[in-house]
XYZ file of C-alpha atoms in Angstrom:
429
model
C 0.000 0.000 0.000
C 1.344 3.424 -0.944
C 2.193 5.899 1.863
C -0.733 8.154 1.006
C -3.156 5.241 1.124
C -1.725 4.084 4.418
C -2.149 7.579 5.778
C -5.792 7.632 4.800
C -6.271 4.206 6.373
C -4.801 5.001 9.724
C -6.064 8.537 9.907
C -9.483 6.942 9.947
C -8.618 4.689 12.852
C -7.984 7.222 15.576
C -9.754 10.474 16.260
C -9.562 13.158 18.813
C -12.843 13.482 20.687
C -14.043 17.014 21.160
C -16.964 18.723 22.785
C -17.734 22.367 22.675
C -18.932 25.256 24.780
C -21.671 27.671 23.738
C -21.835 31.404 23.519
C -24.179 32.964 26.094
C -27.700 33.289 24.708
C -28.468 36.728 23.374
C -31.026 38.782 25.234
C -33.941 40.486 23.550
C -34.097 44.280 23.799
C -36.471 45.903 26.204
C -37.511 45.280 29.764
C -38.046 41.746 31.057
C -40.473 40.990 33.852
C -39.444 39.106 36.969
C -41.774 36.243 36.007
C -40.135 35.993 32.567
C -36.670 36.017 34.109
C -37.702 33.327 36.577
C -39.125 31.201 33.762
C -35.973 31.700 31.690
C -33.786 30.619 34.592
C -35.932 27.559 35.254
C -35.866 26.599 31.580
C -32.110 27.025 31.406
C -31.584 24.918 34.517
C -33.827 22.190 33.111
C -31.910 22.317 29.842
C -28.572 22.029 31.611
C -29.830 19.127 33.706
C -30.958 17.309 30.579
C -27.628 18.056 28.943
C -25.788 16.607 31.948
C -27.804 13.408 31.613
C -27.156 13.165 27.878
C -23.433 13.856 28.286
C -23.288 11.027 30.799
C -25.190 8.735 28.432
C -22.518 9.518 25.852
C -19.731 9.015 28.445
C -18.074 12.260 27.383
C -16.103 12.547 30.608
C -14.582 9.107 30.068
C -12.279 10.445 27.346
C -11.988 14.049 28.431
C -10.654 13.476 31.939
C -7.131 12.371 32.753
C -6.677 9.880 35.570
C -6.861 11.910 38.755
C -7.486 15.075 36.757
C -10.206 17.703 36.720
C -13.456 16.583 35.061
C -13.633 17.512 31.377
C -10.244 19.277 31.484
C -8.752 16.775 29.046
C -5.208 15.488 29.178
C -6.092 11.819 28.762
C -3.453 10.093 26.605
C -4.614 7.708 23.891
C -1.691 5.621 22.650
C -2.140 4.331 19.103
C -0.067 2.795 16.346
C 0.219 6.202 14.628
C 1.078 8.256 17.680
C -0.351 9.468 20.955
C -3.418 11.657 21.054
C -4.074 13.935 24.024
C -7.718 14.765 24.598
C -8.558 18.471 24.811
C -9.836 20.581 27.655
C -13.560 21.021 27.024
C -14.439 23.218 30.001
C -15.532 26.799 29.226
C -12.112 28.289 29.898
C -11.644 30.852 27.098
C -7.874 30.394 26.815
C -7.227 26.671 27.254
C -10.714 25.256 26.832
C -13.540 25.811 24.402
C -15.125 28.921 25.828
C -15.102 30.666 22.458
C -17.221 28.040 20.721
C -20.805 28.838 19.760
C -23.878 26.649 19.840
C -23.683 26.289 16.056
C -20.000 25.336 16.287
C -20.955 22.543 18.660
C -23.667 21.261 16.351
C -21.322 21.410 13.361
C -18.805 19.206 15.139
C -21.321 16.744 16.537
C -23.387 16.498 13.362
C -20.794 17.007 10.639
C -17.479 16.157 12.306
C -15.921 19.565 11.689
C -14.069 21.852 14.035
C -14.830 25.491 14.670
C -12.745 26.510 11.639
C -14.509 23.981 9.427
C -11.610 21.528 9.270
C -12.467 17.814 9.534
C -12.043 15.995 12.837
C -10.496 12.576 13.123
C -13.392 10.096 13.023
C -12.536 8.206 16.173
C -14.295 11.133 17.762
C -17.435 9.180 16.926
C -19.243 11.796 14.882
C -20.129 8.970 12.521
C -22.481 7.931 15.349
C -23.120 11.337 16.906
C -24.469 12.616 13.595
C -27.656 10.770 14.599
C -28.147 13.029 17.634
C -30.957 15.578 17.323
C -30.327 19.312 17.384
C -32.401 19.602 20.565
C -30.175 17.116 22.401
C -27.059 18.722 20.947
C -28.130 22.105 22.313
C -28.880 20.606 25.730
C -25.411 19.060 25.965
C -23.998 22.391 24.846
C -25.860 24.187 27.637
C -24.549 21.738 30.229
C -20.951 22.064 29.083
C -21.287 25.853 29.235
C -22.374 25.558 32.855
C -19.230 23.706 33.944
C -16.662 25.598 36.007
C -13.865 26.669 33.667
C -10.542 24.956 34.276
C -7.379 26.626 33.064
C -5.350 23.673 31.863
C -3.252 23.725 28.734
C -2.706 20.138 27.648
C 0.282 19.000 25.594
C -0.125 18.596 21.861
C -0.887 15.231 20.367
C 2.114 13.436 18.908
C 1.025 11.985 15.582
C 3.510 10.363 13.247
C 4.022 11.513 9.660
C 2.183 11.240 7.302
C -0.835 10.547 9.514
C -0.744 14.089 10.872
C -1.822 15.442 7.483
C -5.460 16.360 8.065
C -6.283 16.934 4.359
C -6.247 13.150 3.988
C -9.425 13.092 6.052
C -11.386 14.657 3.199
C -10.914 11.498 1.141
C -11.970 9.338 4.083
C -15.129 11.381 4.612
C -16.050 11.180 0.937
C -15.847 7.396 1.110
C -17.316 6.601 4.499
C -19.237 9.421 6.159
C -22.850 10.416 5.569
C -24.563 13.099 7.604
C -27.864 12.248 9.184
C -30.181 12.552 12.165
C -31.901 9.458 13.539
C -35.179 8.772 11.766
C -37.750 6.770 13.687
C -38.889 3.464 12.225
C -42.661 3.828 11.902
C -43.056 0.067 12.100
C -41.488 -0.094 15.575
C -42.670 1.063 18.990
C -41.626 4.354 20.569
C -39.642 2.359 23.139
C -37.727 0.471 20.437
C -36.976 3.705 18.587
C -35.709 5.339 21.771
C -33.375 2.403 22.351
C -32.148 2.489 18.759
C -31.489 6.232 19.054
C -29.418 5.769 22.208
C -27.431 2.809 20.867
C -26.820 4.274 17.422
C -26.277 7.864 18.560
C -25.052 9.021 21.962
C -24.132 5.521 23.102
C -21.965 5.123 19.957
C -21.863 1.375 20.639
C -20.831 0.595 17.072
C -17.604 2.552 17.564
C -16.252 -0.414 19.538
C -18.508 -3.340 18.615
C -17.612 -3.473 14.937
C -14.718 -4.555 12.782
C -12.942 -2.055 10.558
C -11.557 -2.212 7.058
C -7.976 -1.170 6.156
C -9.164 2.441 5.918
C -10.566 2.425 9.432
C -14.246 2.486 8.464
C -16.811 0.154 9.988
C -17.424 -2.965 7.955
C -19.533 -6.073 8.240
C -22.728 -6.212 10.247
C -23.607 -3.405 12.638
C -22.541 -4.295 16.192
C -20.913 -7.416 14.785
C -17.836 -7.273 17.020
C -14.326 -5.944 16.548
C -10.977 -4.998 18.033
C -11.203 -1.797 20.079
C -9.100 0.985 18.571
C -5.839 1.559 20.369
C -6.596 -1.280 22.763
C -5.723 -4.919 23.218
C -9.362 -5.751 23.981
C -11.958 -7.290 21.692
C -15.535 -5.957 21.800
C -17.696 -9.034 21.117
C -20.452 -9.230 18.567
C -23.856 -8.222 19.925
C -25.567 -10.228 17.177
C -23.824 -13.616 17.381
C -25.014 -16.329 19.768
C -21.419 -17.502 20.027
C -20.394 -14.097 21.352
C -22.596 -11.568 23.144
C -26.039 -11.637 21.537
C -28.825 -11.096 24.067
C -31.719 -11.918 21.756
C -32.560 -14.993 23.819
C -32.379 -13.129 27.171
C -35.300 -11.747 29.142
C -35.374 -7.946 28.903
C -34.894 -7.641 32.677
C -31.596 -9.551 32.491
C -30.319 -7.193 29.795
C -31.301 -4.172 31.890
C -29.482 -5.621 34.877
C -26.301 -6.182 32.890
C -26.398 -2.683 31.390
C -26.973 -0.878 34.680
C -25.033 -3.031 37.167
C -22.524 -4.917 35.030
C -23.691 -8.196 36.546
C -26.447 -10.642 35.725
C -27.008 -14.354 36.130
C -25.842 -14.754 32.532
C -22.806 -12.487 32.203
C -20.500 -9.951 33.836
C -18.990 -6.801 32.341
C -15.213 -6.507 32.629
C -12.430 -4.544 30.996
C -13.459 -1.420 29.053
C -17.138 -2.374 29.255
C -16.994 -2.266 33.050
C -15.846 1.360 32.772
C -18.740 2.154 30.434
C -21.226 0.694 32.913
C -19.677 2.500 35.871
C -19.257 5.886 34.205
C -22.308 5.933 31.977
C -24.894 3.174 31.733
C -25.666 2.830 35.439
C -26.959 6.407 35.366
C -29.584 5.772 32.685
C -33.187 6.228 33.662
C -35.173 3.041 34.012
C -37.103 3.878 30.840
C -33.944 4.484 28.794
C -32.241 1.340 30.089
C -35.312 -0.675 29.157
C -35.471 0.961 25.725
C -31.856 0.001 25.040
C -32.532 -3.534 26.238
C -35.576 -3.860 23.968
C -33.543 -2.677 20.984
C -30.539 -4.924 21.731
C -32.805 -7.934 22.172
C -34.337 -7.281 18.748
C -31.048 -7.280 16.827
C -31.080 -9.879 14.050
C -28.646 -12.735 14.476
C -25.502 -12.747 12.368
C -23.666 -15.689 10.909
C -21.959 -17.773 13.607
C -18.414 -16.671 14.372
C -15.649 -19.238 14.334
C -14.197 -20.104 17.724
C -11.038 -21.283 16.077
C -10.131 -24.874 15.557
C -10.762 -26.911 18.693
C -7.949 -29.396 19.264
C -8.173 -33.079 18.592
C -7.788 -34.831 21.921
C -4.503 -36.570 21.162
C -2.244 -37.838 23.921
C -0.133 -34.682 23.598
C -3.126 -32.354 23.831
C -4.589 -34.384 26.671
C -1.315 -33.973 28.544
C -1.364 -30.188 28.014
C -4.951 -29.929 29.245
C -4.134 -32.048 32.276
C -1.296 -29.697 33.189
C -3.648 -26.752 32.703
C -6.173 -28.448 34.978
C -3.581 -28.756 37.714
C -2.875 -25.001 37.475
C -6.631 -24.345 37.578
C -7.016 -26.452 40.721
C -4.273 -24.470 42.428
C -5.178 -20.919 41.455
C -8.754 -20.772 40.138
C -10.911 -23.464 41.711
C -11.548 -21.714 45.021
C -13.488 -18.939 43.284
C -14.715 -20.458 40.031
C -15.528 -23.930 41.364
C -14.313 -27.414 40.579
C -16.814 -27.626 37.717
C -16.398 -24.038 36.533
C -19.778 -23.175 38.043
C -18.638 -19.934 39.704
C -20.574 -18.250 42.508
C -23.720 -16.261 41.619
C -23.303 -12.532 42.206
C -19.605 -12.881 42.955
C -17.519 -14.982 40.570
C -18.671 -15.696 37.003
C -19.200 -19.241 35.824
C -16.632 -20.441 33.290
C -18.587 -23.480 32.133
C -20.659 -22.463 29.128
C -19.208 -18.951 29.249
C -19.127 -17.528 25.726
C -16.579 -14.940 26.856
C -13.866 -17.538 27.447
C -14.445 -19.405 24.173
C -14.276 -16.433 21.790
C -12.197 -17.064 18.679
C -9.695 -14.548 20.015
C -8.600 -15.382 23.575
C -7.229 -11.881 24.152
C -9.897 -10.775 26.663
C -9.446 -13.866 28.806
C -5.654 -13.535 28.633
C -5.816 -9.933 29.776
C -8.157 -10.841 32.613
C -5.706 -13.447 33.900
C -2.702 -11.171 33.469
C -4.170 -8.014 34.943
C -7.108 -9.225 37.004
C -10.124 -6.984 37.192
C -13.390 -6.092 38.808
C -16.980 -5.852 37.804
C -17.998 -2.183 37.589
C -18.509 -0.159 40.729
C -22.163 0.881 40.729
C -24.669 2.252 43.208
C -26.097 -1.234 43.711
C -22.684 -2.939 43.907
C -20.290 -0.504 45.544
C -17.761 -3.190 46.508
C -17.698 -5.764 43.718
C -15.734 -8.951 44.000
C -12.563 -8.884 41.942
C -9.993 -11.138 40.367
C -6.342 -10.688 41.344
C -3.684 -10.273 38.634
C -1.489 -13.252 37.849
C 1.045 -11.489 35.616
C 3.704 -11.810 38.323
C 2.572 -15.241 39.493
C 2.286 -17.332 36.345
C 4.621 -17.671 33.375
C 3.281 -17.176 29.847
C 3.260 -20.934 29.252
C 1.304 -21.529 32.468
C -1.323 -18.956 31.516
C -1.597 -20.529 28.064
C -2.045 -23.974 29.629
C -4.698 -22.993 32.172
C -6.678 -20.980 29.626
C -6.495 -23.825 27.117
C -7.919 -26.061 29.828
C -10.742 -23.645 30.665
C -11.624 -23.335 26.961
C -11.961 -27.106 26.714
C -13.401 -28.187 30.084
C -16.998 -28.737 31.288
C -18.355 -28.874 27.748
C -16.487 -25.795 26.497
C -14.712 -26.125 23.153
C -12.183 -23.642 21.872
C -8.772 -23.425 20.289
C -5.627 -23.892 22.341
C -3.841 -20.786 23.592
C -0.119 -20.372 23.018
C 2.581 -18.759 25.117
C 3.280 -16.449 22.165
C -0.277 -15.083 22.359
C 0.146 -14.459 26.074
C 3.489 -12.747 25.511
C 1.977 -10.446 22.875
C -0.853 -9.509 25.202
C 1.555 -8.940 28.093
C 3.464 -6.499 25.868
C 0.278 -4.782 24.688
C 0.665 -5.954 21.088
C -2.548 -6.531 19.170
């Protein structure tokens, strides 16, 4: 592939998220009564409150807050294969933030993916999803961001490698892969279904993670069909495949529980999804959580995904699995059970767990290496967690125990190699 084509490809993979701050609303000439002023204040407060809710539904703070930093002041580093992006300060500070942006500037960026000067934004700021957001919701988010206390914080510039730092290449990407649009309700579906579709396709920008991408960084394949998360060594499973994370055969209440608590009798959210639940989804209203659940349950099933080639149970393979079983008995059995049954509400079952038999074992490898917790939520403020084993087990031992788990208690999956563990340990995709 020629350098220019490569630049277009990778420029489409990583974007710099940006939100904007409005200009103060202009006042009409003439005297204003106290009642009118009171009504205006009440309306503005209601608008800001709605904007706060919508910004949380979109998890804006998740990208625009550095670890331990001031909310929305930016500074979060996103390491990618083409460089490191530093998210901007989006508080109303006029010098280091976005205090000079207008309401129309905000809408232009959210709806059309363009900055204040009209230049294209990198599309990993998910304007390809946010273009579905209505103008009314855009203005409400704008009003909320304007109400934030300004933080004077000048963040370092992003460090993007040549030629990927050439923004004009984005015009070609947009011509190929971006179409403006606001969500249009499906007249054949219920209001609840349409609300769920709007949240998933728009502010929730679920497809930004749960989809595969072509060499130019654009979504490909079925919507929500699963894919590698940009700049991450995590895989976001398909929400349409029964072999991955489809919920079409779940009761709606179980889907709601998973979305808002990260735990259900059928699954547990870990890794990046645990952060999404903790920072965003747990704060949804009951009606919105149910609407999302109804929509997710309705998604049509996709073609089954391959789990990789399960091993023939030769003497050699049987010996490997036996060694993996011995490691499991020593380190895993106390929590996950001798039959992989887990403990309801505490430790997930491994038997029949689609998450451990995905074609790519990367999520399970990372969980063993780094440990992890279910999300911290209002209903589960002290979740049970898994300790990290990166310093306890060698790569070969992790490969053996995971190979055992993927082929015990009725599970069937490909064997895991020490090379795969080593790559994950080093953060290589």
